[in-house]
PDB file of C-alpha atoms and ligand atoms in Angstrom:
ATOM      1  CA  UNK M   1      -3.986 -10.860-141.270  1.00  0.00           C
ATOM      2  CA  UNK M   2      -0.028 -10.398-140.943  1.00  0.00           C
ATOM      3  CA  UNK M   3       1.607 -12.328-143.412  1.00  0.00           C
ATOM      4  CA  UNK M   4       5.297 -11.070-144.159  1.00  0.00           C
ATOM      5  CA  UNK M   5       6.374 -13.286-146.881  1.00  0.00           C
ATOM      6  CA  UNK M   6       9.824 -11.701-148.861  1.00  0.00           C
ATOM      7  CA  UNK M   7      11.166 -13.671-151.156  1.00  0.00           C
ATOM      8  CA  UNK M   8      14.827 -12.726-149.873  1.00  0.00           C
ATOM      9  CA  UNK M   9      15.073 -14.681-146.513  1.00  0.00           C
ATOM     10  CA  UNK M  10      17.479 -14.834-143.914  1.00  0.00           C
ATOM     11  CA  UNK M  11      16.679 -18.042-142.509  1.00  0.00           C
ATOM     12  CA  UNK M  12      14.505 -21.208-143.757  1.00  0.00           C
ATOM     13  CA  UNK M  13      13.774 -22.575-139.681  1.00  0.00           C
ATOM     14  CA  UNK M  14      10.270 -23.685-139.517  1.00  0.00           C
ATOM     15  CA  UNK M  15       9.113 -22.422-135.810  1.00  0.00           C
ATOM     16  CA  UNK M  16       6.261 -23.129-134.025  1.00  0.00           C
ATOM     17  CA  UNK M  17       5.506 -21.128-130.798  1.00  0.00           C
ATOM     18  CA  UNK M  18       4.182 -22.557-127.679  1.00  0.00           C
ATOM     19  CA  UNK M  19       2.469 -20.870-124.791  1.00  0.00           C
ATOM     20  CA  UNK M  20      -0.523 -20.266-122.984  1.00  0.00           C
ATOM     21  CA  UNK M  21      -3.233 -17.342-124.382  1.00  0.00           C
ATOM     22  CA  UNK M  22      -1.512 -14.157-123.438  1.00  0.00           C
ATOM     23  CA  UNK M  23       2.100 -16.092-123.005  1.00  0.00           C
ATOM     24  CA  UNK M  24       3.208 -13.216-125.886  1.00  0.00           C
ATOM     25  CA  UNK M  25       3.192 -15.702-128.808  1.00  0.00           C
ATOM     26  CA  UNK M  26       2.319 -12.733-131.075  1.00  0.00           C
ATOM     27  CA  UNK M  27       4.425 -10.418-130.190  1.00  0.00           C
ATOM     28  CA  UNK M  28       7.267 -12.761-130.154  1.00  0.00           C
ATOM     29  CA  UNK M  29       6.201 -14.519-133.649  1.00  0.00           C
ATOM     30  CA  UNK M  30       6.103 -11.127-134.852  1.00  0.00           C
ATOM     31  CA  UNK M  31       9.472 -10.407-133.655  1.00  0.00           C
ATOM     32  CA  UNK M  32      10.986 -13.578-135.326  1.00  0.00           C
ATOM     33  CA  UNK M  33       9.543 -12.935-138.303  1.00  0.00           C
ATOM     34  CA  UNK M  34      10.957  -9.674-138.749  1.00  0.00           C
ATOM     35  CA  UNK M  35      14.548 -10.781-137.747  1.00  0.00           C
ATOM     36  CA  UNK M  36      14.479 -13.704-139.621  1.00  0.00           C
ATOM     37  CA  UNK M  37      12.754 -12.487-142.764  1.00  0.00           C
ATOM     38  CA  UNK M  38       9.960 -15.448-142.866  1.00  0.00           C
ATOM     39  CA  UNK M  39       6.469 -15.882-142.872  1.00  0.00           C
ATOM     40  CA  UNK M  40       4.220 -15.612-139.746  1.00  0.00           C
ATOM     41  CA  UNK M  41       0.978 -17.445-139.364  1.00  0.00           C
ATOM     42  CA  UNK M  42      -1.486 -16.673-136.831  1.00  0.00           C
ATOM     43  CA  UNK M  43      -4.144 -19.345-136.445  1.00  0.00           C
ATOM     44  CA  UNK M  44      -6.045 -17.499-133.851  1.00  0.00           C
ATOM     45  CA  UNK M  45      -5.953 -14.097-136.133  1.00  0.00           C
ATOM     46  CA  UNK M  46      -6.736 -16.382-139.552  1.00  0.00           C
ATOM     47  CA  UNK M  47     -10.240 -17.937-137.197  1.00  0.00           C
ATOM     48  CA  UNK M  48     -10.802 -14.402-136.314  1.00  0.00           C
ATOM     49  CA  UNK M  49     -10.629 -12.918-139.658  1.00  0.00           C
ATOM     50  CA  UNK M  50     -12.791 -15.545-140.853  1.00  0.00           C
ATOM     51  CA  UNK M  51     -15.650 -14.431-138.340  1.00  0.00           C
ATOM     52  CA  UNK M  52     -15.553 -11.185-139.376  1.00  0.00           C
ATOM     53  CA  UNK M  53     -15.825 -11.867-142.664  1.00  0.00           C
ATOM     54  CA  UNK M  54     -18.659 -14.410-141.955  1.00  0.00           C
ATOM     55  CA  UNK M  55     -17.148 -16.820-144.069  1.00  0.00           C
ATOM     56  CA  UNK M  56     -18.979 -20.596-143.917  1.00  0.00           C
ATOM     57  CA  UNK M  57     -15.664 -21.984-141.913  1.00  0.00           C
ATOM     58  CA  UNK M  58     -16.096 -18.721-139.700  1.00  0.00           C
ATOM     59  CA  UNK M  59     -19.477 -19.356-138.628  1.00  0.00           C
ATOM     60  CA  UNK M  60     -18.535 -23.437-138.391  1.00  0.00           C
ATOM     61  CA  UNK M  61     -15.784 -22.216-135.755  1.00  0.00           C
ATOM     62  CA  UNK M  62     -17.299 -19.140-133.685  1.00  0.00           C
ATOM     63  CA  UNK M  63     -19.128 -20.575-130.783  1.00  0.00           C
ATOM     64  CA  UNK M  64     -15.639 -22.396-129.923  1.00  0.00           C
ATOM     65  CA  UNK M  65     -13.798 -19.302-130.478  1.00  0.00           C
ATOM     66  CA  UNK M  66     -16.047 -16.981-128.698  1.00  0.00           C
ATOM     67  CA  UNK M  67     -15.612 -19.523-125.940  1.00  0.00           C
ATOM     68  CA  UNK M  68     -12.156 -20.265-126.148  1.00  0.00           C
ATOM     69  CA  UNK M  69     -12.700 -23.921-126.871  1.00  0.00           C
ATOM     70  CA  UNK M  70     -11.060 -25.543-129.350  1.00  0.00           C
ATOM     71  CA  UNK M  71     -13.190 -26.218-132.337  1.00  0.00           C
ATOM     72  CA  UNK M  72     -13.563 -29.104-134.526  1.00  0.00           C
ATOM     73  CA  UNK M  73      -9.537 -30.622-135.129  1.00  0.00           C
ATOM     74  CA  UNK M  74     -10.358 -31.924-138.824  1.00  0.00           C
ATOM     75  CA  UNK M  75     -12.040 -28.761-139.959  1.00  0.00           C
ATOM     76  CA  UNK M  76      -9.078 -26.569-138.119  1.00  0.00           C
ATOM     77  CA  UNK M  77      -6.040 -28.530-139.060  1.00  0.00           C
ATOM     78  CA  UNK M  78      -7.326 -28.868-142.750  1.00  0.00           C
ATOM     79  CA  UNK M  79      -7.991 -25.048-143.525  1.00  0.00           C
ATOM     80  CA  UNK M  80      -4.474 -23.960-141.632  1.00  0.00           C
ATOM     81  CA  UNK M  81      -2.326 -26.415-143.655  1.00  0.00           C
ATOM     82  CA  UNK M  82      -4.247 -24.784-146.700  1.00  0.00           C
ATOM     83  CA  UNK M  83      -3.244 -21.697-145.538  1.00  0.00           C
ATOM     84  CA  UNK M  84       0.449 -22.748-145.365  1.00  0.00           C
ATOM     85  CA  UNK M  85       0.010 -24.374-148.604  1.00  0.00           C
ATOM     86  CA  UNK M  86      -1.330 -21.260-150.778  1.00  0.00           C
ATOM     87  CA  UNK M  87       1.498 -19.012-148.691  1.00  0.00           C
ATOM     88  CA  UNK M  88       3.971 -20.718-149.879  1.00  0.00           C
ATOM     89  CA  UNK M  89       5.405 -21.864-146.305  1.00  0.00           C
ATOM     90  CA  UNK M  90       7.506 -24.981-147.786  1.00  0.00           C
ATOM     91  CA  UNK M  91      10.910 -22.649-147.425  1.00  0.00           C
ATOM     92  CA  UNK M  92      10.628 -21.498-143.647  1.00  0.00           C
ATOM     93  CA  UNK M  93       7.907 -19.623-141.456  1.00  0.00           C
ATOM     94  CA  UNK M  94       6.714 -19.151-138.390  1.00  0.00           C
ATOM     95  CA  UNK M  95       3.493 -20.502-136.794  1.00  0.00           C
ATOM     96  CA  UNK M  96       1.488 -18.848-133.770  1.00  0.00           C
ATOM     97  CA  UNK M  97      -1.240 -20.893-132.024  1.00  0.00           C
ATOM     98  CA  UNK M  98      -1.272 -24.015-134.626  1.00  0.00           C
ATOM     99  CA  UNK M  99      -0.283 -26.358-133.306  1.00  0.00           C
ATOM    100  CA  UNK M 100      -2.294 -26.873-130.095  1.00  0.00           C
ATOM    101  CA  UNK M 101      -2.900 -30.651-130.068  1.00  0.00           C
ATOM    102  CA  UNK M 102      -1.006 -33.534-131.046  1.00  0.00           C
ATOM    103  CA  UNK M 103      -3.322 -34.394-133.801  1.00  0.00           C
ATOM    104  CA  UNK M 104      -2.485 -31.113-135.302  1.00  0.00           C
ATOM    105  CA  UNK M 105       1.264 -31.381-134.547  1.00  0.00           C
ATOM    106  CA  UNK M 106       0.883 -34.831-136.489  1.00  0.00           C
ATOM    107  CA  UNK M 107      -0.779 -33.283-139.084  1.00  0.00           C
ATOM    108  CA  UNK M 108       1.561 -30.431-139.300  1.00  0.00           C
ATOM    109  CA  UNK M 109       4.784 -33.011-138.882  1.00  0.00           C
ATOM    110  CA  UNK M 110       3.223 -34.869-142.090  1.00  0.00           C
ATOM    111  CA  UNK M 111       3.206 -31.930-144.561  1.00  0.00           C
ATOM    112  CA  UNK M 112       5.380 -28.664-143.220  1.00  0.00           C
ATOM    113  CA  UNK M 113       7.356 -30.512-140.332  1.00  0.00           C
ATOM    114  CA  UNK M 114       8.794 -27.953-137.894  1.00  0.00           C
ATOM    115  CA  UNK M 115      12.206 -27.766-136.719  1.00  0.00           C
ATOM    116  CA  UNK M 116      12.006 -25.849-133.933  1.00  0.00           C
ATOM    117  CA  UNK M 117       9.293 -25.298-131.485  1.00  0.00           C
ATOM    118  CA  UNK M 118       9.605 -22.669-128.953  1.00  0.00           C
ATOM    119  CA  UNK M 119       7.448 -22.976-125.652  1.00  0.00           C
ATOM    120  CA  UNK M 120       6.772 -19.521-124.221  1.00  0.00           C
ATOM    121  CA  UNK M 121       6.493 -20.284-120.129  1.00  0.00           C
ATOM    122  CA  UNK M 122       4.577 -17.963-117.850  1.00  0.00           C
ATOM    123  CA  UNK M 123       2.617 -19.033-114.445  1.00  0.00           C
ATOM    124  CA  UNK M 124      -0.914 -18.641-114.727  1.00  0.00           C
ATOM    125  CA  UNK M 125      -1.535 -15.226-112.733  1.00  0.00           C
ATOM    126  CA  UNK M 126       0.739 -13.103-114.984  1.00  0.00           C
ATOM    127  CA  UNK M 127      -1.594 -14.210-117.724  1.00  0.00           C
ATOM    128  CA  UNK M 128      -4.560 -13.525-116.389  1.00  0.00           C
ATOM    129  CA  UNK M 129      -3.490  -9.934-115.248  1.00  0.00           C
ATOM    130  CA  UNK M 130      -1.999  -9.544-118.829  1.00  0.00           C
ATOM    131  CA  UNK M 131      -5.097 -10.323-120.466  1.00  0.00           C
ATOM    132  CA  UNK M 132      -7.532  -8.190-118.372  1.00  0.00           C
ATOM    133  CA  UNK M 133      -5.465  -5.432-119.318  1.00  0.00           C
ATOM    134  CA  UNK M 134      -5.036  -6.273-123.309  1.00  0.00           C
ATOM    135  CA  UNK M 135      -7.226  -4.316-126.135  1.00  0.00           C
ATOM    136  CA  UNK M 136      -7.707  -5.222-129.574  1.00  0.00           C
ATOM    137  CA  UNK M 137      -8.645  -3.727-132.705  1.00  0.00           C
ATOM    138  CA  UNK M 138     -11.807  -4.507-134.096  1.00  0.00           C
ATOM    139  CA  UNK M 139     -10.815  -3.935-137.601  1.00  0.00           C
ATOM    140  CA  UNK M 140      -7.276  -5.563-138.443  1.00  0.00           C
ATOM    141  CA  UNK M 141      -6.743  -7.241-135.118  1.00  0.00           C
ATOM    142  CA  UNK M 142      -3.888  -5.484-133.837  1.00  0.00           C
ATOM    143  CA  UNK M 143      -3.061  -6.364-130.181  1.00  0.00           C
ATOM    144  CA  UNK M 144      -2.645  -3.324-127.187  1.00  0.00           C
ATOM    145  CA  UNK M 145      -0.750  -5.087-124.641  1.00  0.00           C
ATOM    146  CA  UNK M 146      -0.861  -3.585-121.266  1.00  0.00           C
ATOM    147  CA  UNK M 147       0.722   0.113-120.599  1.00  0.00           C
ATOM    148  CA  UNK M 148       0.302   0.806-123.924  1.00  0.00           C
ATOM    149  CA  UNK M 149      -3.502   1.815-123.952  1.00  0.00           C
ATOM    150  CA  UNK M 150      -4.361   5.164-125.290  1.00  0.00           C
ATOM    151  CA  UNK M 151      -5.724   7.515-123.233  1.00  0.00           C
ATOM    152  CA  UNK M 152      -8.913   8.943-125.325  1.00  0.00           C
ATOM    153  CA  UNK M 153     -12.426   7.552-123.921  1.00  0.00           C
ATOM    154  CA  UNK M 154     -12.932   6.292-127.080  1.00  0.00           C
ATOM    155  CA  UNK M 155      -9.623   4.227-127.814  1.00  0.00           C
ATOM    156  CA  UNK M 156      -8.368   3.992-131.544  1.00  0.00           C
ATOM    157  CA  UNK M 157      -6.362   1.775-133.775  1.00  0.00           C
ATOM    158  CA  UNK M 158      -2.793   3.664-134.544  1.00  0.00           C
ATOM    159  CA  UNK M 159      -2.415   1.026-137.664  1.00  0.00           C
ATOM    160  CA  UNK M 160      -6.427   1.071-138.800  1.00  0.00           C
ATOM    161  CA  UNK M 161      -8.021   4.138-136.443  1.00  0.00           C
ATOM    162  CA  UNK M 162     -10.250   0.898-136.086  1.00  0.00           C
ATOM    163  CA  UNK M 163     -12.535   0.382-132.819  1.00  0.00           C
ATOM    164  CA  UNK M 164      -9.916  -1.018-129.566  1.00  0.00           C
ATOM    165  CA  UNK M 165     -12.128  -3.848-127.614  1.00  0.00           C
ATOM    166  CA  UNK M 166     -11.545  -6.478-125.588  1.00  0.00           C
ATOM    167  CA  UNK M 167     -11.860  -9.552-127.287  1.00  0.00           C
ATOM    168  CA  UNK M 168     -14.999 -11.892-126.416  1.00  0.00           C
ATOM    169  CA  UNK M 169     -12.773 -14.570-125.080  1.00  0.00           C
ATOM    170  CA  UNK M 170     -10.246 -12.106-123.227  1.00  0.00           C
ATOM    171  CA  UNK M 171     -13.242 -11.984-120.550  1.00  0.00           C
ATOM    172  CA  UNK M 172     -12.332 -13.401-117.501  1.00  0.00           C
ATOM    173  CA  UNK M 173     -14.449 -16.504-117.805  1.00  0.00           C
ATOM    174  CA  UNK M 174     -13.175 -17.323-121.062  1.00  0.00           C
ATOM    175  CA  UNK M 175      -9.769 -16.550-119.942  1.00  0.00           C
ATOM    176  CA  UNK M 176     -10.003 -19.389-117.267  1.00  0.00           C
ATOM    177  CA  UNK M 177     -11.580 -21.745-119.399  1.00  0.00           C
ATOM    178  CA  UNK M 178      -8.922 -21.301-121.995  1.00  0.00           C
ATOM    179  CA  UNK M 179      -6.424 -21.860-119.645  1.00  0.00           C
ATOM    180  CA  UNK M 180      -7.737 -24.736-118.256  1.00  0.00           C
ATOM    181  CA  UNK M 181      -8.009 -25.926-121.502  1.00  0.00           C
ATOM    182  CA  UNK M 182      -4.009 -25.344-122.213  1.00  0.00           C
ATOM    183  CA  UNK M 183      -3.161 -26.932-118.581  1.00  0.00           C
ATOM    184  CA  UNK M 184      -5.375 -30.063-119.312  1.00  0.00           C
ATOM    185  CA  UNK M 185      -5.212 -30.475-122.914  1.00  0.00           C
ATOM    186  CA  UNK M 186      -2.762 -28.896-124.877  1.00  0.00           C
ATOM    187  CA  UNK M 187       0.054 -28.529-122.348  1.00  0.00           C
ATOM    188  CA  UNK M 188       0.416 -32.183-122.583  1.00  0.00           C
ATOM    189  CA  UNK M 189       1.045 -32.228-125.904  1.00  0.00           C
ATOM    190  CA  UNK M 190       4.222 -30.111-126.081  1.00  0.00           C
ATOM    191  CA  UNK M 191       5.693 -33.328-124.857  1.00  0.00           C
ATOM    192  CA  UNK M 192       5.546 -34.537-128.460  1.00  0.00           C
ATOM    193  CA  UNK M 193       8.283 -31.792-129.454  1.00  0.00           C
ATOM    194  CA  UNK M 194      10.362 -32.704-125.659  1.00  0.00           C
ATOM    195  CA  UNK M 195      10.746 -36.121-127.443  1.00  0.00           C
ATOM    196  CA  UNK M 196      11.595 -35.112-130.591  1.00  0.00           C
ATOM    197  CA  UNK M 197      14.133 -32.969-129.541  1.00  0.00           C
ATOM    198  CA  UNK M 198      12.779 -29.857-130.582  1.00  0.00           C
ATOM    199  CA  UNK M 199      11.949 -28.025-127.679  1.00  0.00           C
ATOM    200  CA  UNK M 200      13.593 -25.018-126.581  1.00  0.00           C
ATOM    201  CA  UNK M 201      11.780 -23.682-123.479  1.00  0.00           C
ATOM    202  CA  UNK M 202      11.751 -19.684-122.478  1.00  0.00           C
ATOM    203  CA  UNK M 203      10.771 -17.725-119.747  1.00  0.00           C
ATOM    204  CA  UNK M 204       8.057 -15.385-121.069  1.00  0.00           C
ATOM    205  CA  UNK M 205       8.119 -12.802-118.310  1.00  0.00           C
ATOM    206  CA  UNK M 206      10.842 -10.128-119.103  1.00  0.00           C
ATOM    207  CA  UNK M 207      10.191  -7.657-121.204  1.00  0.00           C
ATOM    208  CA  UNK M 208       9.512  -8.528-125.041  1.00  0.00           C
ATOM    209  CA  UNK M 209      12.907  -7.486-126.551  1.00  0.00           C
ATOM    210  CA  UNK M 210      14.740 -10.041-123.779  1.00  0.00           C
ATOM    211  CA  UNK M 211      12.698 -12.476-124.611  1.00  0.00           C
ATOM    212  CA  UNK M 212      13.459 -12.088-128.225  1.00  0.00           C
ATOM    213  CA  UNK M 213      17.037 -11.872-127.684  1.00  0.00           C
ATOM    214  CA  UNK M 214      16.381 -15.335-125.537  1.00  0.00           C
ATOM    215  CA  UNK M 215      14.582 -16.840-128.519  1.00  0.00           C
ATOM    216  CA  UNK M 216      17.370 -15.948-131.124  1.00  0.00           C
ATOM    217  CA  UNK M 217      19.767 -17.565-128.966  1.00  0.00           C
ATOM    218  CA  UNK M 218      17.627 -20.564-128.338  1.00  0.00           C
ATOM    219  CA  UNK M 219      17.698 -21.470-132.472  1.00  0.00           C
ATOM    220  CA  UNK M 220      21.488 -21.265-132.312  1.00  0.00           C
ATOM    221  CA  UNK M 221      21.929 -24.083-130.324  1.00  0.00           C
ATOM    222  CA  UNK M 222      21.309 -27.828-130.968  1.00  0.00           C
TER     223      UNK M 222
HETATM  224  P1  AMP Q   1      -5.342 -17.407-129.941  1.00  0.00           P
HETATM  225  O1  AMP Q   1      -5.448 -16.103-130.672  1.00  0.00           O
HETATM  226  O2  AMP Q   1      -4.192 -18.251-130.380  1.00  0.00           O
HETATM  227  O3  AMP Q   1      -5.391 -17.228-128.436  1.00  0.00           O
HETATM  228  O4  AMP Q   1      -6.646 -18.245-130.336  1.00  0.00           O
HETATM  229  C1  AMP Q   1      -7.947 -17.780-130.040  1.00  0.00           C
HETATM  230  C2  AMP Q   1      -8.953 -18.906-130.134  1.00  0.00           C
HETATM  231  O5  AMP Q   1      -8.980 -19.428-131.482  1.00  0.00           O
HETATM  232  C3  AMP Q   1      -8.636 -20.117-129.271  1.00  0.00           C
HETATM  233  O6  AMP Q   1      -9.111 -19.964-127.936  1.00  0.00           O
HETATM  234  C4  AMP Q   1      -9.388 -21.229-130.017  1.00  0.00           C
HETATM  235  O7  AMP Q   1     -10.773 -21.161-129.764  1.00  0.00           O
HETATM  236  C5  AMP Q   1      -9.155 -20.838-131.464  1.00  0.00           C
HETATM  237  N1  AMP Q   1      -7.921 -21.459-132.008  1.00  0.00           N
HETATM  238  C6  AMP Q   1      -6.772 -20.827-132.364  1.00  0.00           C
HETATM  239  N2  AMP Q   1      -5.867 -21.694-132.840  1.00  0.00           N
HETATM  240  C7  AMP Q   1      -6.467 -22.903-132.782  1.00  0.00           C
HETATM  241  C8  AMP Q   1      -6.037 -24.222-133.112  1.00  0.00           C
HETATM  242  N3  AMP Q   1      -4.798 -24.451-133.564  1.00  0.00           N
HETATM  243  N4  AMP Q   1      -6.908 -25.242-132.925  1.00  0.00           N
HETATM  244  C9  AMP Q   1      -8.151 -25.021-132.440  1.00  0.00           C
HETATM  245  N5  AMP Q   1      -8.623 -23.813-132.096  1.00  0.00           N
HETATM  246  C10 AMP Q   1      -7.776 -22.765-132.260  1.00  0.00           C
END
């Protein structure tokens, strides 16, 4: 799992990131977290990582993530905040995929409150074709996005040389149910951050380096 946690930071924000599967949440997290020197949290890659390892909260959470439900809150919110807790997020981070409901944005608002949430907006078809064309490693869960497949048969991890797959819920069907699931369930909660004035809303369509650039900009202001 990519934690980058430096004691020298350039910024203490607290960030979540908003957005759809395949809105680029990652990639832009990742981003952040390199320009601003702080901490970034995947909650999908911390479930994953606990499936591989078969860990007892890995096999209490597969058969959601496998479908691309969303599991049991309690359990979920309770081992992420944990997670923040032993990382030492009090001073600044940022968070991909946690929240996704407003019990966890409660939750999350109780113990590590954000101060910036950044919604990552992208119509439903460019996700779709963006997922059908997205690999990922087997063995450290690195992310291919599309154009950037390699061209052996048998495609490799450049970080791990680790097995590239597509992930059990990157199948179409899961794909539509997880988006369902964000237009019915968890898009309604973003509303929480709308009202508390911390919403900063992007187009996620450009390329990833615009976006970023968009995303800087968007913590400068108000
Ligand atoms: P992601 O990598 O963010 O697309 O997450 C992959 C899957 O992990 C989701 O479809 C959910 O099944 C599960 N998951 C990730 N984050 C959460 C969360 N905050 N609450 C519940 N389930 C989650």
């Amino acid at each position: 799992m990519k934690i980058n946690n430096s004691a020298m930071k350039k910024s203490d924000h607290r960030i979540v990131l908003l957005g759809k599967p395949g809105s680029g949440k990652g990639t832009q997290a990742a981003l952040l977290a390199k320009a601003l020197d702080l901490p970034h949290l995947s909650s999908g890659e911390i479930l994953r990582t606990e499936i591989r390892d078969g860990t007892r909260f890995g096999r209490a959470v597969e058969e959601y993530v496998l479908k691309g439900e969303i599991g049991p809150e309690e359990l979920i919110t309770t081992a992420i905040l944990g997670y923040l807790e032993r990382s030492g997020f009090g001073g600044g981070y940022i968070l991909d995929g946690f929240p996704r409901t407003i019990f966890q944005a409660k939750a999350l608002a109780g113990a590590f409150s954000p101060d910036r949430a950044i919604l990552l907006s992208v119509p439903d078809r460019i996700i779709i074709d963006r997922i059908s064309r997205r690999l990922t490693c087997t063995g450290c869960g690195a992310v291919i996005g599309p154009g950037k497949e390699p061209g052996s048969a048998e495609p490799c991890c450049e970080a791990c040389g680790g097995t590239l797959a597509r992930r059990p819920d990157d199948h179409p069907d899961a794909v539509a149910k997880r988006l369902d699931i964000f237009n019915d369930q968890v898009g309604p909660f973003i509303e929480f951050y709308r009202d508390n004035g911390l919403l900063s809303e992007i187009d996620g369509t450009g390329p990833a380096s615009e976006i970023h650039s968009e995303a800087l900009r968007s913590l400068e202001r108000d």
